[in-house]
Structures are given as C-alpha cells and as structure tokens.
Amino acid sequence: MTDDETHHPRLLMLHESDGRIEGRAKYHKLLFNYVDEETEESSLDFVVEERGPYDPGLSQTMQQYEDLGLIEVDDDEEPHEIEETEKGQRYMSGYERAKERLDTAFQQTKERISSTVKRHGDKSANEMVERENVQKAKDNPMRKELE
C-alpha cells in the first residue's frame, strides 16, 4: 500500500488548490504532474486519452465526494468548476490535523501536492497539455495504462 492510498490525494489536491480547480482536464493534469514529478510510487493510475493522461478513478471519486457534500461541481458551463464546500473545508481541516498526528508520511504527501499546485496551479489545462511530460505520455497507445 502506498502512502497516498491512505492520504486521499485527489481531495488533498483540491484542498491545496485553495478549494477550487477550474475544469476536470486541469484536475487530471494536476494529478498527473503530482504522480510524474513528485512521487516514486502512487495509488493513482493513468490512461492516455486524446488530451493526454487521464485518471479514470477521478470521476467516480468526485461523485462520492459530491454525494458526501464535500465538493460541488458546476456542470452548467465549460470548464466545469470544482469547488470544496464549507463542509469539505471543515472535513479537511480535521482530517489534516488527525493525519499529521497519526501518520508521519502524511506531511510529505501534503508537501508534494502543495509543490505541484505551486508549480502548475496557475496554468490552464491547455498549457499543461503542451508540457513535455504530457506530450511524452500522449505517445503511449490510447487507453493503455501509463507506468
């Protein structure tokens, strides 16, 4: 079991992005950059889609977070805005306090995700798609898991 399997990197990525990510494509690319640049081992898997690496588990996980009231997804306009709710902020505050006390590896995961957000959070999905690491990943066959 990798550390980030117990650290909810998808939810932590949203939280570290000031609770808001503009567009699912950007969310996928932020997660890909986290795995590609910051971790040696991750529970997140990616497949190649037309616009590059795609986390097939993100949509299902986001639906679970939405059902729990931790996030809201605005599907009315493109790009779909994903926001952490007030309940989500309270959850993450308690979650982080508990994890920092009980799990020595959590701080490292949080720092890695924060580093990814600092480096890429102000970029658009299109800008991230143009990056060399995403273009290299796109060279893999469609729907094939990236290693």
PDB file of C-alpha atoms in Angstrom:
ATOM      1  CA  MET A   1       0.000   0.000   0.000  1.00  0.00           C
ATOM      2  CA  THR A   2       1.448   3.371  -0.988  1.00  0.00           C
ATOM      3  CA  ASP A   3       1.283   6.330   1.365  1.00  0.00           C
ATOM      4  CA  ASP A   4      -1.074   8.282  -0.860  1.00  0.00           C
ATOM      5  CA  GLU A   5      -3.627   5.450  -0.862  1.00  0.00           C
ATOM      6  CA  THR A   6      -4.400   6.490   2.709  1.00  0.00           C
ATOM      7  CA  HIS A   7      -3.889  10.225   2.083  1.00  0.00           C
ATOM      8  CA  HIS A   8      -6.704  10.899  -0.410  1.00  0.00           C
ATOM      9  CA  PRO A   9      -4.501  12.725  -2.952  1.00  0.00           C
ATOM     10  CA  ARG A  10      -7.469  13.691  -5.147  1.00  0.00           C
ATOM     11  CA  LEU A  11      -9.222  15.527  -2.318  1.00  0.00           C
ATOM     12  CA  LEU A  12      -5.954  16.908  -0.968  1.00  0.00           C
ATOM     13  CA  MET A  13      -5.140  18.307  -4.436  1.00  0.00           C
ATOM     14  CA  LEU A  14      -8.412  20.272  -4.454  1.00  0.00           C
ATOM     15  CA  HIS A  15      -7.852  21.495  -0.916  1.00  0.00           C
ATOM     16  CA  GLU A  16      -4.280  22.618  -1.654  1.00  0.00           C
ATOM     17  CA  SER A  17      -5.608  24.439  -4.750  1.00  0.00           C
ATOM     18  CA  ASP A  18      -7.440  26.822  -2.410  1.00  0.00           C
ATOM     19  CA  GLY A  19     -10.523  24.645  -2.708  1.00  0.00           C
ATOM     20  CA  ARG A  20     -11.136  25.373  -6.393  1.00  0.00           C
ATOM     21  CA  ILE A  21      -9.981  23.849  -9.681  1.00  0.00           C
ATOM     22  CA  GLU A  22     -11.275  25.186 -12.964  1.00  0.00           C
ATOM     23  CA  GLY A  23     -12.067  22.185 -15.114  1.00  0.00           C
ATOM     24  CA  ARG A  24     -11.785  18.440 -14.976  1.00  0.00           C
ATOM     25  CA  ALA A  25      -8.979  18.431 -17.561  1.00  0.00           C
ATOM     26  CA  LYS A  26      -6.895  20.671 -15.321  1.00  0.00           C
ATOM     27  CA  TYR A  27      -7.659  18.440 -12.331  1.00  0.00           C
ATOM     28  CA  HIS A  28      -6.435  15.395 -14.290  1.00  0.00           C
ATOM     29  CA  LYS A  29      -3.251  17.179 -15.363  1.00  0.00           C
ATOM     30  CA  LEU A  30      -2.500  18.411 -11.835  1.00  0.00           C
ATOM     31  CA  LEU A  31      -2.822  14.854 -10.548  1.00  0.00           C
ATOM     32  CA  PHE A  32      -0.659  13.552 -13.394  1.00  0.00           C
ATOM     33  CA  ASN A  33       2.050  16.123 -12.645  1.00  0.00           C
ATOM     34  CA  TYR A  34       1.929  15.162  -8.967  1.00  0.00           C
ATOM     35  CA  VAL A  35       2.498  11.499  -9.820  1.00  0.00           C
ATOM     36  CA  ASP A  36       5.013  12.208 -12.600  1.00  0.00           C
ATOM     37  CA  GLU A  37       7.144  14.776 -10.775  1.00  0.00           C
ATOM     38  CA  GLU A  38       6.689  14.267  -7.060  1.00  0.00           C
ATOM     39  CA  THR A  39       6.180  10.610  -6.198  1.00  0.00           C
ATOM     40  CA  GLU A  40       8.078   7.430  -6.739  1.00  0.00           C
ATOM     41  CA  GLU A  41       5.061   5.260  -6.020  1.00  0.00           C
ATOM     42  CA  SER A  42       1.407   6.237  -6.188  1.00  0.00           C
ATOM     43  CA  SER A  43      -2.012   4.667  -5.915  1.00  0.00           C
ATOM     44  CA  LEU A  44      -3.202   6.824  -8.833  1.00  0.00           C
ATOM     45  CA  ASP A  45      -3.213   5.178 -12.259  1.00  0.00           C
ATOM     46  CA  PHE A  46      -3.496   6.965 -15.582  1.00  0.00           C
ATOM     47  CA  VAL A  47      -4.559   6.020 -19.071  1.00  0.00           C
ATOM     48  CA  VAL A  48      -3.973   8.039 -22.212  1.00  0.00           C
ATOM     49  CA  GLU A  49      -6.904   9.914 -23.709  1.00  0.00           C
ATOM     50  CA  GLU A  50      -6.985  12.394 -26.573  1.00  0.00           C
ATOM     51  CA  ARG A  51      -5.766  15.238 -24.331  1.00  0.00           C
ATOM     52  CA  GLY A  52      -3.162  13.162 -22.555  1.00  0.00           C
ATOM     53  CA  PRO A  53      -3.029  11.378 -19.204  1.00  0.00           C
ATOM     54  CA  TYR A  54      -6.388  10.829 -17.566  1.00  0.00           C
ATOM     55  CA  ASP A  55      -7.167   9.446 -14.093  1.00  0.00           C
ATOM     56  CA  PRO A  56     -10.104   7.067 -14.667  1.00  0.00           C
ATOM     57  CA  GLY A  57     -10.855   6.976 -10.939  1.00  0.00           C
ATOM     58  CA  LEU A  58     -11.304  10.740 -10.588  1.00  0.00           C
ATOM     59  CA  SER A  59     -14.891  10.933 -11.842  1.00  0.00           C
ATOM     60  CA  GLN A  60     -16.138   8.202  -9.509  1.00  0.00           C
ATOM     61  CA  THR A  61     -14.237   9.674  -6.571  1.00  0.00           C
ATOM     62  CA  MET A  62     -15.572  13.159  -7.298  1.00  0.00           C
ATOM     63  CA  GLN A  63     -19.101  11.769  -7.360  1.00  0.00           C
ATOM     64  CA  GLN A  64     -18.523  10.200  -3.949  1.00  0.00           C
ATOM     65  CA  TYR A  65     -17.167  13.495  -2.578  1.00  0.00           C
ATOM     66  CA  GLU A  66     -20.129  15.332  -4.085  1.00  0.00           C
ATOM     67  CA  ASP A  67     -22.591  12.828  -2.561  1.00  0.00           C
ATOM     68  CA  LEU A  68     -20.942  13.427   0.826  1.00  0.00           C
ATOM     69  CA  GLY A  69     -21.280  17.192   0.372  1.00  0.00           C
ATOM     70  CA  LEU A  70     -17.505  17.775   0.389  1.00  0.00           C
ATOM     71  CA  ILE A  71     -17.376  19.305  -3.099  1.00  0.00           C
ATOM     72  CA  GLU A  72     -19.649  20.952  -5.641  1.00  0.00           C
ATOM     73  CA  VAL A  73     -19.245  20.601  -9.389  1.00  0.00           C
ATOM     74  CA  ASP A  74     -20.693  23.270 -11.658  1.00  0.00           C
ATOM     75  CA  ASP A  75     -21.607  21.354 -14.816  1.00  0.00           C
ATOM     76  CA  ASP A  76     -23.519  24.270 -16.336  1.00  0.00           C
ATOM     77  CA  GLU A  77     -20.554  25.872 -18.090  1.00  0.00           C
ATOM     78  CA  GLU A  78     -17.262  24.712 -19.544  1.00  0.00           C
ATOM     79  CA  PRO A  79     -14.822  24.248 -17.968  1.00  0.00           C
ATOM     80  CA  HIS A  80     -16.648  22.552 -15.102  1.00  0.00           C
ATOM     81  CA  GLU A  81     -15.596  24.258 -11.903  1.00  0.00           C
ATOM     82  CA  ILE A  82     -14.898  22.001  -8.945  1.00  0.00           C
ATOM     83  CA  GLU A  83     -15.104  23.627  -5.518  1.00  0.00           C
ATOM     84  CA  GLU A  84     -14.658  22.459  -1.988  1.00  0.00           C
ATOM     85  CA  THR A  85     -17.765  23.177   0.099  1.00  0.00           C
ATOM     86  CA  GLU A  86     -17.756  24.637   3.593  1.00  0.00           C
ATOM     87  CA  LYS A  87     -18.370  21.098   4.858  1.00  0.00           C
ATOM     88  CA  GLY A  88     -15.397  19.952   2.770  1.00  0.00           C
ATOM     89  CA  GLN A  89     -13.187  22.643   4.300  1.00  0.00           C
ATOM     90  CA  ARG A  90     -14.189  21.585   7.821  1.00  0.00           C
ATOM     91  CA  TYR A  91     -13.601  17.928   6.941  1.00  0.00           C
ATOM     92  CA  MET A  92     -10.151  18.646   5.509  1.00  0.00           C
ATOM     93  CA  SER A  93      -9.186  20.759   8.498  1.00  0.00           C
ATOM     94  CA  GLY A  94      -9.950  17.909  10.900  1.00  0.00           C
ATOM     95  CA  TYR A  95      -8.547  15.300   8.546  1.00  0.00           C
ATOM     96  CA  GLU A  96      -5.223  17.126   8.226  1.00  0.00           C
ATOM     97  CA  ARG A  97      -4.885  17.641  11.981  1.00  0.00           C
ATOM     98  CA  ALA A  98      -5.526  13.948  12.641  1.00  0.00           C
ATOM     99  CA  LYS A  99      -3.271  12.685   9.835  1.00  0.00           C
ATOM    100  CA  GLU A 100      -0.392  14.952  10.880  1.00  0.00           C
ATOM    101  CA  ARG A 101      -0.544  13.491  14.404  1.00  0.00           C
ATOM    102  CA  LEU A 102      -1.029   9.854  13.444  1.00  0.00           C
ATOM    103  CA  ASP A 103       0.777   9.394  10.119  1.00  0.00           C
ATOM    104  CA  THR A 104       4.381  10.516   9.782  1.00  0.00           C
ATOM    105  CA  ALA A 105       4.299  10.202   5.977  1.00  0.00           C
ATOM    106  CA  PHE A 106       1.275  12.480   5.546  1.00  0.00           C
ATOM    107  CA  GLN A 107       3.270  15.725   5.762  1.00  0.00           C
ATOM    108  CA  GLN A 108       5.474  14.575   2.881  1.00  0.00           C
ATOM    109  CA  THR A 109       2.441  13.805   0.695  1.00  0.00           C
ATOM    110  CA  LYS A 110       0.940  17.193   1.542  1.00  0.00           C
ATOM    111  CA  GLU A 111       4.209  18.969   0.677  1.00  0.00           C
ATOM    112  CA  ARG A 112       4.451  17.109  -2.643  1.00  0.00           C
ATOM    113  CA  ILE A 113       0.893  18.030  -3.611  1.00  0.00           C
ATOM    114  CA  SER A 114       1.465  21.619  -2.499  1.00  0.00           C
ATOM    115  CA  SER A 115       4.614  21.742  -4.633  1.00  0.00           C
ATOM    116  CA  THR A 116       2.638  20.545  -7.652  1.00  0.00           C
ATOM    117  CA  VAL A 117      -0.004  23.239  -7.081  1.00  0.00           C
ATOM    118  CA  LYS A 118       2.664  25.942  -6.705  1.00  0.00           C
ATOM    119  CA  ARG A 119       4.365  24.858  -9.925  1.00  0.00           C
ATOM    120  CA  HIS A 120       1.274  24.208 -12.069  1.00  0.00           C
ATOM    121  CA  GLY A 121      -1.834  25.578 -10.348  1.00  0.00           C
ATOM    122  CA  ASP A 122      -1.833  28.873 -12.227  1.00  0.00           C
ATOM    123  CA  LYS A 123      -1.595  27.146 -15.615  1.00  0.00           C
ATOM    124  CA  SER A 124      -4.592  26.303 -17.743  1.00  0.00           C
ATOM    125  CA  ALA A 125      -5.348  22.750 -18.784  1.00  0.00           C
ATOM    126  CA  ASN A 126      -4.206  23.649 -22.316  1.00  0.00           C
ATOM    127  CA  GLU A 127      -0.868  24.918 -21.026  1.00  0.00           C
ATOM    128  CA  MET A 128      -0.344  21.707 -19.086  1.00  0.00           C
ATOM    129  CA  VAL A 129      -1.284  19.578 -22.103  1.00  0.00           C
ATOM    130  CA  GLU A 130       1.527  21.276 -24.045  1.00  0.00           C
ATOM    131  CA  ARG A 131       4.171  20.389 -21.443  1.00  0.00           C
ATOM    132  CA  GLU A 132       6.810  17.872 -22.478  1.00  0.00           C
ATOM    133  CA  ASN A 133       5.867  15.246 -19.869  1.00  0.00           C
ATOM    134  CA  VAL A 134       2.220  15.243 -21.006  1.00  0.00           C
ATOM    135  CA  GLN A 135       3.207  15.113 -24.675  1.00  0.00           C
ATOM    136  CA  LYS A 136       5.529  12.195 -23.927  1.00  0.00           C
ATOM    137  CA  ALA A 137       2.681  10.386 -22.136  1.00  0.00           C
ATOM    138  CA  LYS A 138       0.415  11.021 -25.135  1.00  0.00           C
ATOM    139  CA  ASP A 139       2.824   8.964 -27.262  1.00  0.00           C
ATOM    140  CA  ASN A 140       1.561   5.848 -25.462  1.00  0.00           C
ATOM    141  CA  PRO A 141      -1.315   3.892 -27.032  1.00  0.00           C
ATOM    142  CA  MET A 142      -4.795   5.196 -26.213  1.00  0.00           C
ATOM    143  CA  ARG A 143      -6.466   3.638 -23.157  1.00  0.00           C
ATOM    144  CA  LYS A 144      -3.232   1.917 -22.142  1.00  0.00           C
ATOM    145  CA  GLU A 145      -2.246   2.386 -18.504  1.00  0.00           C
ATOM    146  CA  LEU A 146       0.807   4.554 -18.014  1.00  0.00           C
ATOM    147  CA  GLU A 147       3.606   3.154 -15.903  1.00  0.00           C
TER     148      GLU A 147
END
